């Protein structure tokens, strides 16, 4: 470890190259023979390599020492990668849907498609675990294309069967890697044609990462999507940089307030101020605003009072399989406006301190 630290120290000095000083960092992985599974030189090198990737994951410019748990993590990840690769062909992926409610009218205005993976052995893997892996390995392009078409065909079926209104929308999550793919807008256009869904009824949910990492690329893709008539929502708003310039610079039509703020909106004055500000800003930019993760009537009341008129969350409905949507929508619409929710003069939020 002392040697590794000395090596890192050496790198702290810039390298004087002909065109100027350059800073370089190193990520160092180490393994030693006393590890039970490091019995050959090849094992040692492989384990040191594993540890080096760990050092990179930990933010680079540091040292990581191999231990058995790293090996387990790597094998688990490899097993998931391989299984995920085949999941689509094996029809192990499916979509669940969560309704988005218009708080003023009590109508289900649309749905968000959320992916579920039931592995061959029956275990359910959360998208929070497998989407990042699919993103890393590139499988996301195929999986995402499948999800988009599947969700649009589902919306078409629901509309035709009278499950939802003919103007209901479908929201589909899109990963940065999909947005970076130059064929993405064409794939979206084809899915819309194949499902006979109007572009205006599709919301693509993106996160800000790609707009910060590759602004030019993101802008070009978003513009092409916009020219198709498709609308774009900024998901998990408030959690990352969420800079105002982002909202101005990129063609976005909706923000989804992250559930982290919705969670505290009824009890925590800071969260409430934040949501109030997001809503005011969103409105002044002419954006549609949806609150995510609404779990209590109190949260919903405060959101409505603050002028956020669309919501989704467990209070309204958990994500459900397609077959369950008819009864879910019927149940919600039978309620009219949400029970316990005081009406506020539409368009004018009442003041909540
Ligand atoms: P997201 O797009 O922000 O989706 C909202 C997540 O919050 C979903 O988790 C949903 O089940 C959960 N949720 C909804 N209401 C509530 C609530 O009241 N309380 C709480 N605690 N949670 C609530 P899920 O389904 O596990 O998805 C997690 C994330 O995985 C999604 O976050 C999205 O980023 C990603 N994801 C899901 N499906 C897809 C997909 O088809 N493609 C891509 N690229 N990403 C997906
Ligand atoms: Mg989403
Ligand atoms: Mg979200």
XYZ file of C-alpha atoms and ligand atoms in Angstrom:
401
model
C 0.000 0.000 0.000
C 2.884 2.322 0.840
C 4.392 1.753 -2.594
C 1.043 2.380 -4.293
C 0.633 5.624 -2.352
C 4.097 6.702 -3.427
C 3.203 5.986 -7.049
C 0.067 8.098 -6.750
C 2.135 10.868 -5.215
C 4.472 10.897 -8.197
C 1.478 11.551 -10.450
C 0.464 14.625 -8.500
C 3.124 16.614 -10.349
C 2.088 17.691 -13.842
C 3.948 16.182 -16.781
C 5.697 18.851 -18.796
C 4.875 18.087 -22.447
C 5.856 20.249 -25.399
C 2.359 21.793 -25.655
C 2.021 22.427 -21.950
C 1.601 20.741 -18.580
C -0.645 17.700 -18.401
C -2.130 16.168 -15.279
C -2.475 12.399 -15.166
C -4.014 10.220 -12.481
C -3.610 6.515 -11.852
C -5.980 3.862 -10.572
C -4.149 1.041 -8.875
C -5.392 -2.462 -8.128
C -3.491 -4.862 -5.912
C -3.813 -8.535 -5.066
C -1.626 -10.794 -2.984
C -0.929 -14.508 -2.855
C -2.511 -15.026 0.537
C -5.970 -14.567 -1.021
C -7.472 -18.063 -1.061
C -8.257 -17.990 -4.756
C -5.031 -16.367 -5.947
C -3.037 -19.534 -6.507
C -1.454 -18.907 -9.893
C 0.223 -15.842 -11.414
C -2.732 -15.571 -13.826
C -5.179 -15.461 -10.902
C -3.101 -12.778 -9.249
C -3.098 -10.606 -12.349
C -6.825 -11.094 -12.894
C -7.583 -10.163 -9.287
C -5.341 -7.109 -9.443
C -7.251 -6.132 -12.587
C -10.589 -6.558 -10.787
C -9.290 -4.389 -7.952
C -8.133 -1.757 -10.439
C -11.668 -1.466 -11.872
C -12.893 -1.114 -8.327
C -10.450 1.788 -7.866
C -11.802 3.381 -11.046
C -15.388 2.942 -9.827
C -14.419 4.540 -6.540
C -13.570 7.745 -8.381
C -10.083 6.965 -9.756
C -6.796 8.265 -8.497
C -6.771 5.724 -5.664
C -5.697 2.231 -4.656
C -7.939 -0.801 -4.157
C -6.875 -4.093 -2.609
C -8.524 -7.232 -3.940
C -10.763 -9.226 -1.628
C -13.124 -12.154 -2.156
C -16.255 -9.993 -2.094
C -14.994 -8.218 -5.217
C -14.828 -11.525 -6.978
C -18.409 -12.331 -5.947
C -19.585 -8.942 -7.130
C -17.873 -9.371 -10.464
C -19.239 -12.888 -10.993
C -22.734 -11.746 -10.015
C -22.529 -8.879 -12.434
C -21.230 -11.123 -15.195
C -24.063 -13.595 -14.578
C -26.636 -10.769 -14.744
C -25.059 -9.389 -17.924
C -25.226 -12.758 -19.640
C -28.773 -13.474 -18.499
C -29.938 -9.987 -19.476
C -28.531 -10.479 -22.926
C -30.969 -13.349 -23.439
C -33.871 -11.951 -21.427
C -35.516 -10.310 -24.400
C -35.489 -13.454 -26.566
C -36.678 -15.530 -23.644
C -39.560 -13.139 -23.095
C -38.540 -12.555 -19.492
C -39.045 -8.795 -19.747
C -42.415 -7.178 -19.348
C -43.859 -3.777 -18.733
C -45.927 -2.644 -15.791
C -47.856 0.591 -16.038
C -48.545 3.335 -13.516
C -51.386 5.783 -14.147
C -50.777 9.539 -14.076
C -53.725 11.398 -12.628
C -55.038 14.866 -13.432
C -55.783 16.196 -9.950
C -58.302 18.789 -11.122
C -60.537 16.489 -13.102
C -59.704 13.143 -11.506
C -59.076 11.733 -15.000
C -56.298 9.316 -15.784
C -54.377 11.422 -18.254
C -51.733 8.860 -19.103
C -49.465 6.035 -18.028
C -45.784 5.447 -17.403
C -44.338 2.164 -18.641
C -41.918 0.604 -16.147
C -39.848 -2.403 -17.028
C -39.803 -5.603 -14.996
C -37.487 -8.567 -15.433
C -38.579 -11.940 -14.161
C -35.627 -14.269 -14.524
C -35.949 -17.911 -15.526
C -35.588 -18.940 -11.886
C -38.548 -16.760 -10.897
C -36.567 -13.979 -9.198
C -37.620 -10.434 -10.038
C -34.793 -8.007 -10.748
C -35.452 -4.315 -10.167
C -34.876 -1.936 -13.078
C -32.663 0.089 -10.759
C -30.301 -2.904 -10.877
C -30.550 -4.108 -14.455
C -31.043 -0.882 -16.430
C -27.579 0.460 -15.540
C -26.069 -2.885 -16.577
C -28.020 -2.850 -19.848
C -26.784 0.687 -20.335
C -23.136 -0.290 -19.771
C -23.248 -3.276 -22.076
C -25.330 -1.630 -24.796
C -28.199 -4.145 -24.443
C -30.366 -1.137 -23.578
C -30.768 -0.238 -27.241
C -32.563 -3.482 -28.053
C -34.457 -3.603 -24.757
C -35.471 0.044 -25.008
C -36.706 -0.359 -28.580
C -38.793 -3.325 -27.496
C -40.234 -1.394 -24.513
C -41.191 1.583 -26.657
C -43.081 -0.459 -29.231
C -44.697 -2.657 -26.576
C -45.890 0.383 -24.571
C -47.305 2.124 -27.649
C -49.118 -0.990 -28.834
C -50.526 -1.314 -25.317
C -51.803 2.260 -25.378
C -53.395 1.646 -28.790
C -55.112 -1.497 -27.425
C -56.386 0.306 -24.311
C -57.749 3.163 -26.395
C -59.433 0.783 -28.851
C -60.882 -1.271 -25.983
C -62.183 1.797 -24.164
C -59.944 1.247 -21.131
C -58.747 4.865 -21.284
C -59.574 8.058 -23.118
C -58.594 8.419 -26.753
C -56.197 11.234 -25.854
C -54.391 9.385 -23.044
C -50.602 9.483 -23.208
C -47.846 6.912 -22.718
C -44.573 7.816 -21.002
C -41.541 5.696 -21.782
C -38.177 6.004 -20.033
C -35.190 6.494 -22.300
C -31.568 5.894 -21.311
C -28.690 8.208 -22.241
C -27.211 5.569 -24.489
C -30.419 5.375 -26.507
C -30.470 9.145 -26.928
C -26.873 9.029 -28.103
C -27.794 6.531 -30.829
C -28.271 8.361 -34.113
C -30.916 5.838 -35.202
C -33.095 6.557 -32.176
C -35.503 9.154 -33.666
C -36.144 6.908 -36.682
C -36.867 3.993 -34.375
C -39.344 6.148 -32.433
C -41.032 7.247 -35.669
C -41.388 3.646 -36.768
C -42.847 2.535 -33.429
C -45.436 5.326 -33.663
C -46.398 4.267 -37.175
C -46.587 0.585 -36.293
C -48.791 1.254 -33.272
C -50.871 4.011 -34.911
C -50.335 6.270 -31.918
C -50.155 10.027 -32.488
C -46.687 11.457 -31.664
C -48.396 13.917 -29.346
C -49.466 11.011 -27.150
C -45.933 9.844 -26.481
C -43.798 11.280 -23.703
C -40.161 10.261 -23.622
C -38.691 10.538 -20.137
C -35.031 11.456 -20.063
C -32.657 12.368 -17.254
C -30.362 15.344 -17.331
C -27.101 13.335 -17.436
C -26.803 13.225 -21.205
C -27.612 16.924 -21.536
C -24.687 17.709 -19.288
C -22.267 15.095 -20.638
C -23.007 15.505 -24.344
C -25.060 18.668 -24.789
C -24.649 18.966 -28.561
C -25.608 15.385 -29.229
C -28.565 15.556 -26.836
C -29.775 18.781 -28.384
C -29.629 17.373 -31.910
C -31.562 14.238 -30.930
C -34.156 16.125 -28.894
C -34.740 18.495 -31.801
C -35.298 15.612 -34.165
C -37.756 14.059 -31.730
C -39.487 17.381 -31.350
C -39.863 17.679 -35.100
C -41.669 14.332 -35.054
C -44.146 15.871 -32.602
C -42.999 13.706 -29.697
C -42.761 15.392 -26.291
C -39.929 15.054 -23.830
C -40.076 15.044 -20.027
C -37.160 15.663 -17.688
C -37.356 12.840 -15.138
C -36.252 12.984 -11.485
C -36.126 16.775 -11.574
C -34.388 18.334 -8.603
C -31.981 15.503 -7.827
C -28.993 16.312 -10.007
C -27.743 19.629 -11.260
C -31.192 20.559 -12.551
C -29.860 23.800 -13.827
C -32.252 26.408 -15.103
C -30.266 26.803 -18.294
C -31.016 23.180 -19.064
C -34.723 23.924 -19.157
C -34.156 26.854 -21.407
C -31.635 25.366 -23.723
C -33.234 22.000 -24.440
C -36.615 21.428 -26.038
C -38.374 19.946 -22.999
C -42.090 20.081 -22.379
C -42.494 18.523 -18.943
C -40.672 18.203 -15.665
C -41.258 15.378 -13.242
C -40.610 16.435 -9.679
C -38.543 13.725 -8.041
C -40.151 11.781 -5.258
C -37.399 12.816 -2.862
C -39.065 16.265 -2.635
C -42.605 15.004 -2.915
C -41.877 12.829 0.104
C -41.308 15.809 2.377
C -43.694 18.264 0.753
C -46.354 17.977 3.461
C -44.064 18.140 6.508
C -40.756 19.659 5.500
C -40.792 23.411 4.813
C -37.585 23.191 2.748
C -39.002 20.556 0.440
C -42.172 22.579 0.127
C -40.268 25.722 -0.809
C -38.341 23.780 -3.350
C -41.450 22.286 -4.912
C -43.126 25.690 -4.895
C -40.148 27.134 -6.744
C -40.009 24.277 -9.246
C -43.724 24.637 -9.968
C -43.494 28.436 -10.358
C -40.504 28.122 -12.636
C -42.035 25.306 -14.667
C -45.222 27.266 -15.133
C -43.468 30.402 -16.225
C -41.578 28.386 -18.817
C -44.871 26.886 -19.976
C -43.898 23.369 -18.905
C -46.209 20.587 -17.899
C -45.499 19.455 -14.329
C -45.962 16.001 -12.829
C -45.174 14.978 -9.249
C -43.717 11.501 -8.789
C -44.045 9.167 -5.822
C -47.149 10.623 -4.169
C -47.931 8.357 -1.247
C -50.288 10.314 1.024
C -53.387 12.467 0.662
C -51.546 15.253 2.522
C -48.780 15.284 -0.081
C -51.327 15.338 -2.858
C -53.240 18.181 -1.236
C -50.148 20.333 -0.825
C -49.031 19.608 -4.391
C -52.430 20.571 -5.715
C -52.448 23.749 -3.613
C -48.997 24.621 -4.938
C -50.310 24.330 -8.484
C -48.933 20.929 -9.432
C -51.953 19.375 -11.064
C -50.652 16.029 -12.232
C -49.387 13.231 -10.064
C -48.434 9.600 -9.934
C -47.579 7.437 -6.973
C -48.616 4.534 -4.787
C -51.503 6.589 -3.360
C -53.090 6.614 -6.792
C -51.892 3.211 -7.946
C -48.802 1.042 -7.851
C -47.431 0.085 -11.257
C -49.687 -2.775 -12.441
C -49.601 -5.325 -15.258
C -51.507 -4.373 -18.418
C -54.353 -6.796 -17.651
C -55.109 -4.964 -14.401
C -55.403 -1.523 -15.974
C -59.089 -1.646 -16.906
C -60.167 -2.104 -13.295
C -57.502 0.326 -12.039
C -58.680 3.124 -14.341
C -62.347 2.381 -13.667
C -61.685 2.468 -9.917
C -59.876 5.796 -10.122
C -62.381 7.463 -12.394
C -65.288 6.291 -10.256
C -63.785 8.382 -7.459
C -64.058 11.569 -9.522
C -61.682 14.013 -7.912
C -59.468 12.333 -5.351
C -61.110 11.607 -1.973
C -59.967 14.015 0.694
C -58.682 16.486 -1.880
C -60.096 19.995 -1.505
C -60.697 21.671 -4.846
C -58.638 24.818 -5.387
C -59.597 27.517 -7.881
C -58.219 26.023 -11.067
C -54.995 27.496 -12.325
C -54.510 29.609 -9.215
C -52.601 27.859 -6.459
C -53.707 28.765 -2.968
C -50.938 29.943 -0.721
C -49.452 27.311 1.497
C -46.824 28.343 3.965
P -38.499 6.517 -12.793
O -38.696 6.625 -14.266
O -38.279 7.767 -12.044
O -39.787 5.737 -12.266
C -40.403 5.960 -11.039
C -40.059 4.881 -10.046
O -40.721 5.160 -8.811
C -40.553 3.497 -10.445
O -39.617 2.574 -9.928
C -41.883 3.384 -9.715
O -42.293 2.050 -9.507
C -41.533 4.072 -8.429
N -42.704 4.637 -7.754
C -43.874 5.027 -8.287
N -44.692 5.533 -7.333
C -44.026 5.462 -6.175
C -44.351 5.841 -4.811
O -45.415 6.344 -4.497
N -43.395 5.620 -3.883
C -42.180 5.060 -4.200
N -41.320 4.862 -3.195
N -41.850 4.693 -5.449
C -42.753 4.908 -6.439
P -39.122 1.331 -10.771
O -40.249 0.770 -11.562
O -38.380 0.437 -9.847
O -38.116 2.000 -11.788
C -36.937 2.598 -11.356
C -36.241 3.345 -12.452
O -35.769 2.451 -13.466
C -37.156 4.325 -13.202
O -37.272 5.521 -12.461
C -36.387 4.491 -14.491
O -35.350 5.414 -14.340
C -35.791 3.114 -14.699
N -36.622 2.377 -15.655
C -37.742 1.658 -15.452
N -38.208 1.159 -16.624
C -37.377 1.594 -17.583
C -37.305 1.423 -19.018
O -38.173 0.800 -19.662
N -36.245 2.013 -19.670
C -35.299 2.737 -19.011
N -34.308 3.279 -19.720
N -35.347 2.925 -17.680
C -36.357 2.365 -16.971
Mg -39.665 7.857 -15.424
Mg -38.431 9.572 -11.818
